[in-house]
Coordinates of C-alpha atoms in Angstrom, one line a residue:
Chain A
M48 CA -0.2 -0.1 0.2
A49 CA 1.6 3.5 -1.0
V50 CA 2.1 5.7 2.0
P51 CA 0.0 7.9 3.7
A52 CA 0.7 11.7 1.6
I53 CA 0.0 13.2 4.9
Q54 CA 0.2 11.7 8.4
I55 CA -0.4 13.5 11.8
S56 CA -0.5 11.4 15.2
G57 CA -1.3 12.7 18.5
L58 CA -0.2 16.1 17.4
K59 CA -0.5 18.7 20.2
K60 CA 0.1 22.8 20.5
S61 CA 0.2 25.1 23.3
Y62 CA 0.5 28.5 23.4
D63 CA 1.0 29.8 26.1
D64 CA -2.3 28.4 28.2
V65 CA -4.4 28.2 25.3
H66 CA -4.6 24.5 23.9
A67 CA -4.7 24.9 19.9
L68 CA -4.4 21.5 19.4
N69 CA -5.4 18.6 21.7
G70 CA -4.3 15.6 19.8
V71 CA -5.0 15.9 15.9
N72 CA -4.9 12.9 14.0
I73 CA -5.4 12.7 10.1
Q74 CA -4.0 10.5 7.6
I75 CA -4.6 11.9 3.9
E76 CA -3.7 9.1 1.4
Q77 CA -2.0 10.3 -1.9
G78 CA -4.7 11.4 -4.4
Q79 CA -7.3 12.3 -2.4
F80 CA -9.3 15.4 -2.0
F81 CA -8.8 16.3 1.7
G82 CA -11.2 18.9 3.8
L83 CA -10.6 20.6 7.2
L84 CA -13.7 21.7 8.7
G85 CA -14.0 23.8 11.1
P86 CA -15.0 27.2 12.6
N87 CA -12.4 30.5 13.1
G88 CA -10.1 29.2 15.9
A89 CA -10.5 25.2 15.7
G90 CA -6.7 24.3 14.5
K91 CA -7.1 24.4 11.4
T92 CA -4.2 26.9 10.5
T93 CA -2.1 25.7 13.1
T94 CA -2.6 22.0 11.3
I95 CA -0.7 22.9 7.9
N96 CA 1.1 25.2 9.8
I97 CA 2.9 22.6 12.0
L98 CA 2.9 20.6 8.5
T99 CA 4.8 23.2 6.1
G100 CA 7.3 24.5 8.8
L101 CA 5.5 27.9 9.8
V102 CA 4.4 26.6 13.8
R103 CA 7.2 24.8 15.3
R104 CA 5.7 21.6 16.6
G105 CA 4.2 20.7 20.1
E106 CA 3.8 16.8 21.0
G107 CA 3.1 14.3 18.2
E108 CA 4.2 13.4 14.3
S109 CA 3.9 14.8 11.8
K110 CA 4.6 13.1 8.4
I111 CA 4.9 14.0 4.6
M112 CA 4.8 11.1 2.5
G113 CA 6.3 9.2 5.4
K114 CA 9.0 11.4 6.3
D115 CA 9.1 13.7 9.7
T116 CA 8.4 17.5 8.4
V117 CA 11.0 18.6 10.9
K118 CA 13.7 16.1 10.2
D119 CA 13.4 15.8 6.5
Y120 CA 11.7 19.3 6.0
R121 CA 13.8 19.7 2.4
F122 CA 12.4 16.6 1.4
T123 CA 8.8 17.1 3.0
R124 CA 8.7 20.7 2.0
S125 CA 9.4 20.3 -1.8
Q126 CA 6.6 18.0 -1.9
V127 CA 4.0 20.4 -0.3
G128 CA 2.1 24.1 -2.1
I129 CA 0.8 26.0 0.0
A130 CA -1.8 29.1 -0.9
A131 CA -1.7 30.8 2.7
Q132 CA -5.1 32.1 3.9
E133 CA -3.1 35.9 4.3
L134 CA -1.9 37.8 1.1
S135 CA 1.2 38.3 1.3
V136 CA 2.3 42.2 0.3
D137 CA 5.0 43.1 -2.2
W138 CA 6.4 46.2 -3.3
F139 CA 8.9 45.7 -5.1
F140 CA 8.6 42.9 -7.6
P141 CA 5.9 42.5 -10.5
I142 CA 4.0 39.4 -9.7
E143 CA 6.3 37.3 -12.4
K144 CA 9.4 37.9 -11.1
L145 CA 7.7 36.4 -7.6
L146 CA 6.7 33.7 -9.3
Y147 CA 10.4 33.3 -10.2
F148 CA 11.8 33.8 -7.3
Q149 CA 9.0 31.6 -5.7
A150 CA 10.8 28.2 -8.1
G151 CA 13.6 29.3 -7.4
Y152 CA 13.6 28.9 -3.4
Y153 CA 12.5 25.3 -4.2
G154 CA 15.1 24.5 -6.0
I155 CA 14.4 25.7 -9.9
P156 CA 16.0 27.7 -12.3
K157 CA 14.6 30.5 -13.9
Q158 CA 14.7 28.8 -17.0
K159 CA 13.1 24.8 -15.7
A160 CA 10.5 27.3 -14.1
K161 CA 9.5 29.2 -17.1
L162 CA 7.2 26.7 -18.7
Q163 CA 4.8 26.7 -15.6
I164 CA 5.2 29.8 -15.1
D165 CA 3.7 30.8 -18.4
Q166 CA 1.1 28.5 -17.9
L167 CA 0.2 29.6 -14.8
L168 CA -0.2 32.9 -15.6
D169 CA -1.9 31.7 -18.1
R170 CA -4.5 29.7 -16.5
M171 CA -4.7 31.8 -13.7
G172 CA -6.0 35.0 -16.0
L173 CA -2.7 37.2 -15.0
T174 CA -0.8 37.2 -18.2
E175 CA -2.0 40.8 -18.9
K176 CA -0.7 41.4 -15.5
K177 CA 2.9 40.0 -15.1
D178 CA 4.0 43.4 -15.3
S179 CA 2.2 44.7 -12.2
R180 CA 2.9 44.8 -8.3
L181 CA 0.5 42.8 -6.0
R182 CA -1.0 46.4 -5.1
Q183 CA -2.2 46.9 -8.7
L184 CA -4.3 43.2 -8.8
S185 CA -7.8 43.4 -7.6
G186 CA -8.7 40.8 -4.7
G187 CA -9.7 37.9 -6.8
M188 CA -6.5 38.3 -8.9
K189 CA -4.3 38.8 -5.6
R190 CA -6.6 34.9 -4.3
R191 CA -5.5 33.5 -8.0
F192 CA -1.9 34.7 -7.8
Q193 CA -1.3 33.0 -4.1
L194 CA -2.3 30.2 -5.8
A195 CA -0.4 30.4 -9.2
K196 CA 2.8 30.7 -5.9
A197 CA 1.5 27.5 -4.5
L198 CA 2.0 25.6 -7.9
V199 CA 4.9 27.5 -9.5
H200 CA 7.3 24.1 -8.2
D201 CA 4.5 21.6 -9.3
P202 CA 3.9 20.1 -6.2
N203 CA 2.3 16.4 -5.7
I204 CA 0.8 17.7 -2.4
I205 CA -1.8 21.3 -2.4
I206 CA -3.2 23.0 0.6
L207 CA -5.1 25.1 0.8
D208 CA -6.1 27.3 3.8
E209 CA -9.4 29.2 3.1
P210 CA -8.8 29.7 -0.5
T211 CA -12.1 31.0 -1.7
A212 CA -12.2 33.3 1.6
G213 CA -13.8 36.8 0.8
V214 CA -13.7 36.1 -3.0
D215 CA -17.2 36.4 -5.4
V216 CA -19.5 34.0 -6.9
E217 CA -18.0 33.5 -10.7
L218 CA -14.0 33.5 -9.2
R219 CA -15.1 30.7 -6.5
H220 CA -16.8 28.5 -8.9
D221 CA -13.5 28.7 -11.3
L222 CA -11.6 27.9 -8.2
W223 CA -13.5 25.0 -7.7
Q224 CA -13.4 23.6 -11.2
Y225 CA -9.7 24.2 -10.8
L226 CA -9.2 22.5 -8.1
R227 CA -10.6 19.9 -9.8
D228 CA -8.6 19.6 -12.6
L229 CA -5.4 19.7 -10.2
H230 CA -7.3 16.6 -8.3
A231 CA -7.8 15.1 -11.9
A232 CA -4.5 15.5 -12.6
G233 CA -3.6 13.2 -9.2
K234 CA -2.4 16.2 -6.5
T235 CA -3.5 15.3 -3.2
I236 CA -4.9 18.4 -1.7
L237 CA -5.9 19.5 1.7
L238 CA -8.4 22.5 1.9
T239 CA -9.3 24.0 4.7
T240 CA -12.9 25.9 4.9
H241 CA -15.4 27.1 6.1
Y242 CA -17.8 26.8 3.6
I243 CA -19.4 23.7 4.5
E244 CA -20.9 24.2 0.6
E245 CA -17.2 23.4 -0.3
A246 CA -16.3 20.8 1.6
E247 CA -19.2 19.2 0.4
L248 CA -19.0 19.8 -3.3
L249 CA -15.0 19.7 -3.5
C250 CA -13.8 16.4 -1.2
E251 CA -13.6 13.2 -0.9
K252 CA -12.9 13.0 2.9
V253 CA -13.4 15.9 5.6
A254 CA -12.5 15.5 8.9
I255 CA -14.2 17.8 11.2
I256 CA -12.4 19.7 13.9
D257 CA -13.0 22.0 17.1
Q258 CA -10.9 23.5 19.7
G259 CA -8.2 21.6 18.9
K260 CA -9.8 18.0 18.4
I261 CA -11.3 16.2 15.5
L262 CA -14.4 14.9 16.2
K263 CA -15.4 13.3 13.6
E264 CA -14.0 12.0 10.2
G265 CA -15.7 10.4 7.0
T266 CA -17.4 11.0 3.5
P267 CA -19.7 13.6 3.7
K268 CA -22.0 11.0 2.8
E269 CA -20.7 8.7 5.7
L270 CA -21.1 11.8 8.0
T271 CA -24.7 12.8 6.6
R272 CA -25.8 9.3 7.0
E273 CA -24.2 8.7 10.2
L274 CA -25.1 12.0 12.0
G275 CA -27.1 14.3 9.9
Q276 CA -30.8 15.8 10.4
S277 CA -32.5 16.9 8.0
G278 CA -32.8 20.8 7.7
I279 CA -35.3 24.4 7.3
T280 CA -33.6 27.2 6.2
I281 CA -35.8 30.6 6.1
H282 CA -34.8 33.6 4.9
L283 CA -35.8 36.7 6.9
S284 CA -36.5 40.5 5.8
G285 CA -34.4 41.3 8.9
Y286 CA -32.3 39.5 11.4
D287 CA -33.4 40.7 15.5
E288 CA -31.7 39.3 18.7
K289 CA -35.0 39.6 19.4
L290 CA -35.6 35.9 18.0
I291 CA -33.0 33.9 20.5
P292 CA -35.4 33.8 22.6
C293 CA -37.7 32.6 20.6
L294 CA -35.8 29.6 19.1
S295 CA -33.8 28.7 22.5
D296 CA -35.8 25.3 21.8
Y297 CA -33.9 24.6 18.2
S298 CA -30.6 23.8 16.9
Y299 CA -30.1 26.5 14.2
T300 CA -26.9 28.4 12.9
Q301 CA -27.3 32.5 11.5
E302 CA -25.6 34.0 8.4
E303 CA -27.0 38.0 8.5
N304 CA -30.5 36.9 7.3
R305 CA -30.7 33.5 6.7
L306 CA -31.1 30.6 10.0
H307 CA -30.6 26.9 9.3
F308 CA -32.5 24.5 11.6
S309 CA -31.2 21.0 11.9
V310 CA -34.5 18.9 12.7
D311 CA -35.5 15.2 13.0
D312 CA -38.9 15.9 10.8
P313 CA -39.0 19.1 9.3
D314 CA -42.6 18.3 8.5
S315 CA -43.7 19.0 12.2
S316 CA -40.9 21.8 13.0
L317 CA -41.8 23.7 10.6
P318 CA -45.5 25.1 11.5
D319 CA -43.5 25.9 14.9
I320 CA -41.1 27.3 14.0
I321 CA -42.8 29.8 11.6
K322 CA -44.7 30.7 14.4
Q323 CA -41.9 31.4 16.9
I324 CA -40.4 33.5 14.4
S325 CA -43.7 35.5 13.4
S326 CA -44.7 35.9 17.2
C327 CA -41.0 38.4 17.5
D328 CA -42.6 40.0 15.1
I329 CA -40.1 38.9 12.1
H330 CA -41.1 38.6 8.4
I331 CA -40.3 35.3 6.8
Q332 CA -39.2 36.1 3.1
S333 CA -38.8 32.3 1.7
V334 CA -38.9 28.7 3.4
E335 CA -36.7 25.9 2.2
S336 CA -36.6 22.5 3.4
S337 CA -33.3 20.3 2.7
S338 CA -32.2 16.6 3.5
S339 CA -29.0 15.7 5.8
S340 CA -26.4 18.1 4.7
L341 CA -22.4 18.5 6.3
E342 CA -23.8 21.5 7.8
D343 CA -26.3 19.5 9.9
V344 CA -23.3 17.7 11.0
F345 CA -21.2 19.9 12.0
L346 CA -24.1 21.6 14.1
H347 CA -24.6 17.9 15.6
L348 CA -21.3 17.6 16.4
T349 CA -20.8 20.9 17.1
G350 CA -23.8 22.5 18.5
K351 CA -22.6 25.8 17.3
G352 CA -22.5 26.9 13.4
I353 CA -19.0 27.1 12.0
N354 CA -19.8 30.6 12.1
Q355 CA -19.7 31.3 15.5
Chain B
M226 CA 23.0 22.6 0.3
N227 CA 20.2 24.8 -1.8
W228 CA 22.2 26.7 -4.1
V229 CA 19.8 27.9 -5.9
G230 CA 17.5 28.6 -3.1
L231 CA 20.2 30.5 -2.3
W232 CA 21.3 32.4 -5.6
T233 CA 17.4 33.3 -5.6
L234 CA 17.2 35.2 -2.7
I235 CA 20.3 36.8 -2.8
N236 CA 18.8 38.5 -6.2
R237 CA 15.3 39.1 -4.2
E238 CA 17.8 40.9 -2.2
V239 CA 19.7 42.5 -4.5
G240 CA 16.7 43.7 -6.5
R241 CA 15.6 45.0 -3.6
F242 CA 17.8 47.9 -2.7
L243 CA 18.7 48.3 -6.6
S244 CA 15.4 49.3 -7.5
V245 CA 14.8 51.8 -4.5
Y246 CA 18.4 53.2 -5.1
K247 CA 17.0 56.7 -4.5
Q248 CA 16.7 55.5 -0.5
T249 CA 19.9 53.1 -0.4
I250 CA 22.4 54.6 -2.6
L251 CA 22.3 58.1 -3.3
P252 CA 21.3 59.6 0.0
G253 CA 24.8 58.2 1.3
I254 CA 26.8 59.8 -1.0
I255 CA 24.4 63.0 -1.4
S256 CA 24.9 63.1 3.0
S257 CA 29.4 62.3 2.4
G258 CA 29.4 64.8 0.4
L259 CA 28.1 67.2 2.4
Y260 CA 29.9 66.3 5.2
I261 CA 32.9 67.6 3.7
V262 CA 31.7 70.0 1.8
V263 CA 30.2 71.7 5.7
F264 CA 32.0 70.5 8.1
G265 CA 35.6 69.7 5.9
F266 CA 35.7 73.2 4.4
T267 CA 34.3 74.8 7.1
L268 CA 36.5 73.4 9.8
E269 CA 39.5 73.2 7.7
Q270 CA 40.1 77.1 8.2
R271 CA 39.5 76.4 12.6
I272 CA 41.4 72.2 12.6
S273 CA 43.9 72.2 9.8
H274 CA 45.4 69.2 10.6
I275 CA 45.4 65.9 12.7
D276 CA 47.9 63.9 12.8
G277 CA 49.1 65.4 9.8
I278 CA 46.8 65.0 7.8
P279 CA 44.9 67.9 6.6
Y280 CA 41.3 68.0 8.5
T281 CA 38.8 67.2 5.4
L282 CA 40.4 64.0 4.5
F283 CA 41.1 63.1 7.9
I284 CA 37.1 62.9 8.1
L285 CA 37.1 60.8 5.2
P286 CA 37.6 57.2 6.2
G287 CA 35.2 57.8 9.1
L288 CA 32.3 58.9 6.3
I289 CA 33.3 55.6 4.3
M290 CA 33.1 53.3 7.1
M291 CA 29.6 55.2 9.1
T292 CA 28.0 55.2 5.2
T293 CA 29.1 51.5 5.7
L294 CA 27.6 50.2 8.3
T295 CA 24.8 52.7 8.4
N296 CA 23.2 50.9 4.9
A297 CA 24.7 47.6 5.9
T298 CA 22.5 47.5 8.8
S299 CA 18.9 49.0 7.8
N300 CA 19.0 46.8 5.0
T301 CA 18.9 43.4 6.6
A302 CA 17.0 45.1 9.0
S303 CA 14.6 47.0 7.4
S304 CA 14.1 44.0 4.8
M305 CA 13.7 40.4 7.8
L306 CA 11.2 43.7 9.6
Q307 CA 8.9 44.2 6.3
M308 CA 9.0 40.2 5.1
K309 CA 7.6 39.8 8.8
L310 CA 5.4 42.7 8.8
L311 CA 3.7 42.4 5.6
Q312 CA 3.4 38.5 5.1
Q313 CA 6.2 37.6 2.8
L314 CA 7.9 35.6 5.7
P315 CA 5.8 32.6 4.7
D316 CA 6.9 32.1 1.7
L317 CA 11.0 31.4 3.0
L318 CA 10.2 29.6 6.1
T319 CA 7.3 27.1 3.9
A320 CA 10.7 26.8 0.8
P321 CA 13.0 24.4 1.4
L322 CA 15.6 26.4 2.2
S323 CA 17.5 25.9 5.7
G324 CA 18.2 28.8 8.7
L325 CA 21.9 29.3 7.2
E326 CA 20.7 29.8 3.2
I327 CA 18.0 32.2 4.3
S328 CA 21.2 33.9 7.2
L329 CA 23.5 34.3 4.0
A330 CA 21.4 35.5 1.4
Y331 CA 20.0 38.8 3.9
I332 CA 23.7 39.1 5.0
I333 CA 25.3 39.0 1.3
G334 CA 22.4 41.5 0.3
G335 CA 22.7 43.5 3.3
T336 CA 26.6 43.9 3.1
L337 CA 26.8 44.2 -0.8
R338 CA 24.7 47.6 0.1
G339 CA 27.3 48.9 2.5
F340 CA 30.0 47.7 0.5
I341 CA 29.3 49.6 -2.2
N342 CA 27.9 53.1 0.0
G343 CA 31.2 52.4 1.7
L344 CA 33.1 51.9 -2.4
M345 CA 30.7 55.3 -3.3
V346 CA 31.9 57.6 -0.6
M347 CA 35.4 56.2 -1.3
L348 CA 35.3 57.3 -5.2
I349 CA 33.9 60.7 -4.0
G350 CA 37.2 61.1 -1.5
I351 CA 39.4 60.5 -4.6
L352 CA 37.7 62.5 -7.0
L353 CA 36.2 65.5 -4.4
I354 CA 39.5 66.1 -2.4
D355 CA 42.1 63.6 -4.2
M356 CA 42.1 61.3 -1.3
P357 CA 45.0 59.1 -1.6
V358 CA 44.5 55.6 -0.7
Q359 CA 47.5 53.5 0.2
N360 CA 46.2 50.1 1.1
P361 CA 43.1 50.1 -1.4
L362 CA 43.1 45.9 -1.1
G363 CA 43.3 46.5 2.6
T364 CA 40.9 49.3 2.6
I365 CA 38.4 47.1 0.2
G366 CA 39.0 44.3 2.3
F367 CA 38.1 46.1 5.4
I368 CA 34.7 47.9 4.1
F369 CA 33.7 44.1 3.0
L370 CA 34.6 42.9 6.7
V371 CA 32.4 45.8 8.6
S372 CA 29.9 45.3 6.1
W373 CA 29.3 41.6 6.9
A374 CA 29.4 42.5 10.8
F375 CA 27.1 44.9 10.6
A376 CA 24.2 43.4 8.0
S377 CA 24.5 39.9 10.7
M378 CA 24.3 42.8 13.2
G379 CA 21.0 43.9 11.2
L380 CA 19.7 40.9 10.4
L381 CA 19.5 39.9 14.2
L382 CA 17.8 43.1 15.4
G383 CA 15.4 42.4 12.2
Q384 CA 14.5 38.6 13.5
L385 CA 14.2 40.0 17.5
A386 CA 11.7 43.4 16.2
D387 CA 8.1 43.3 15.7
T388 CA 7.2 46.9 15.2
W389 CA 9.4 49.5 13.3
D390 CA 9.6 52.1 16.2
H391 CA 12.4 49.1 17.9
L392 CA 14.2 49.5 15.0
A393 CA 14.4 53.0 15.0
T394 CA 15.4 53.0 18.3
M395 CA 18.5 51.4 17.9
Q396 CA 19.8 53.7 14.8
N397 CA 18.9 56.2 16.4
F398 CA 19.8 56.3 19.6
F399 CA 22.6 53.3 19.6
L400 CA 24.7 52.8 16.1
T401 CA 24.5 57.1 15.1
P402 CA 25.3 58.5 18.6
L403 CA 28.0 55.0 18.7
S404 CA 29.9 56.2 14.8
F405 CA 29.7 59.8 15.7
L406 CA 31.1 59.4 18.9
G407 CA 33.6 56.7 17.3
G408 CA 36.1 59.4 16.0
I409 CA 35.1 60.2 12.7
F410 CA 35.5 64.0 13.2
Y411 CA 38.2 63.7 15.7
S412 CA 40.8 61.6 17.4
I413 CA 40.3 60.8 20.6
K414 CA 43.5 62.2 21.7
M415 CA 42.1 65.3 21.5
L416 CA 39.8 63.6 24.5
P417 CA 40.5 64.1 27.7
S418 CA 41.3 61.0 29.6
W419 CA 38.1 59.4 31.0
A420 CA 37.0 59.9 27.5
Q421 CA 39.6 58.2 26.1
T422 CA 39.2 55.2 28.1
I423 CA 35.0 55.5 27.5
S424 CA 36.1 55.8 23.5
F425 CA 37.8 52.4 23.9
F426 CA 34.5 50.3 24.5
N427 CA 32.9 51.3 21.9
P428 CA 33.8 49.1 19.1
I429 CA 32.6 51.3 16.2
Y430 CA 35.9 53.9 17.4
Y431 CA 37.6 50.7 15.8
M432 CA 36.1 50.0 12.9
I433 CA 36.7 53.7 11.5
N434 CA 40.6 54.1 12.5
G435 CA 41.1 50.9 10.2
I436 CA 40.1 52.2 8.0
R437 CA 42.1 55.2 8.7
H438 CA 44.6 53.2 8.7
T439 CA 44.6 51.8 5.6
I440 CA 43.9 54.7 3.6
L441 CA 45.6 57.2 5.4
G442 CA 48.4 54.9 7.7
V443 CA 47.3 56.9 11.1
S444 CA 45.2 55.4 13.3
D445 CA 44.9 55.7 17.2
S446 CA 44.2 52.1 17.3
D447 CA 46.4 49.1 16.7
P448 CA 45.7 48.3 13.4
L449 CA 46.1 44.3 14.4
I450 CA 43.1 45.0 17.3
S451 CA 40.6 46.6 14.9
F452 CA 40.7 44.1 12.0
F453 CA 40.1 41.7 15.5
M454 CA 37.8 43.7 16.3
A455 CA 35.5 43.5 13.1
L456 CA 36.8 39.7 12.8
S457 CA 34.9 38.9 16.1
M458 CA 31.9 41.6 15.7
T459 CA 31.2 39.8 11.9
I460 CA 31.5 36.2 13.5
L461 CA 29.7 36.8 16.2
F462 CA 26.8 38.9 14.8
S463 CA 26.8 36.2 12.0
L464 CA 26.4 32.7 14.6
S465 CA 23.8 34.5 16.7
A466 CA 21.8 35.8 13.6
I467 CA 21.9 31.9 11.6
L468 CA 21.5 31.0 15.1
V469 CA 18.3 32.6 15.8
M470 CA 16.9 32.3 12.1
N471 CA 17.6 28.2 13.1
S472 CA 15.7 28.8 16.3
G473 CA 12.7 30.7 14.6
K474 CA 12.3 33.0 17.2
K475 CA 10.2 35.6 16.6
I476 CA 9.6 34.2 13.3
K477 CA 7.9 31.6 14.3
L478 CA 5.0 30.3 16.2

């Protein structure tokens, strides 16, 4: 059997008194599209930063292609391309030059990097902007540049930390398609996200992390079958905190004017939920009921919404 | 050793300061030229000679040294802090580069900036006041050595600093005063004995007198001591910067 692309066991990390990771175990096979799903502060970024060498490991093991990420860092880092959540800023060089620098850090000389860089600039729609500085790019272009930078040395494993955070719908769909293409080409992908839809659409396997621990791991189908509940989504004309006591009997997530309830039987729960909302003088715009989703699984496991 | 990675990062560092030469090369030349014109030519009416050397000529080696070490220090310190603050450092820390390779690239970049600045001021001296250089190879070698020492120190400061304020404090309250008190504009023999004793604890005093010896053949300190002081600082700061880089202190969580 092939060695796992990523293997993490008993990983712990503390910052002063805060336990960021409390014994994380993850195994990602070669060629797998894996999603690490969790709210902000759950430990997703700390986990991948330990893998890539940005954060010093506390206790436990972290291996890439069977090699230790600390002892064999030259090998393990050469296998990984990372698109960080935070966008870097460079005032001095045009973006094409930055890609050549990035290739050089991975030991690829300029002549050898040229073809890959030209192709990436083209695929990301950045060829016309290759002489621009980063500050001259739009937010979406910066995000695409970030991905190009991660791929410049043609890594086997791609780690994407919230790759679609803050991008518009069109770009998000474009990036998703590109990630599917990379996966089809045999790349192992580790994606951290707090967009549940993203994990559900793209990932073959998902681990749900909260408070530095993996709560559950499996394919999205397995998880929804085992833990999911049906859902009711209600769009309001406007959210008001006076709803909180009215809905205290229900498990739900709230994103702006959208409420998502996890329930066993939507048909019997729906009238009462509508009644409760109406009793708080909140106007309902639309109602949808849906079958079980990862969002329900997440709510079931953590008792809170992913953005809470 | 990742030679391509090292070469790439050196290229980046040198390209960075050359792309803003109006901030990194020209100011040293202009301010040294002004020192020569304003300090030298005006004060030369009052202080004609020190150690048998015309005053303007006497101050030039010190100006070369001050420009060299200020530029070498600020290049590495500001580049490292900038990379930390602008989220560029993760690109290096996640690449297959060792702490030694990253440190060397930064130090070489800073050394070249200090070296180029030092040579430019030396050229100004030769062009403006016909400065004789008694030991050209010794002068060039000494500028390079001091530039390396202070580029390493700058890297160490850049790694440990969290804000621009930290760097400015170092520059304004330590580096600049120590340079001025190191004997750029005077011989320490002109000072009272207690002040002379204090000067012996100022490392920049040895740098200034070391280069003065290679250019003019006169020096307050023994040239051998100046050389060993520069060499010791080079080794000490290089090792410290590399060790801090390897440890990840202040750059990794």
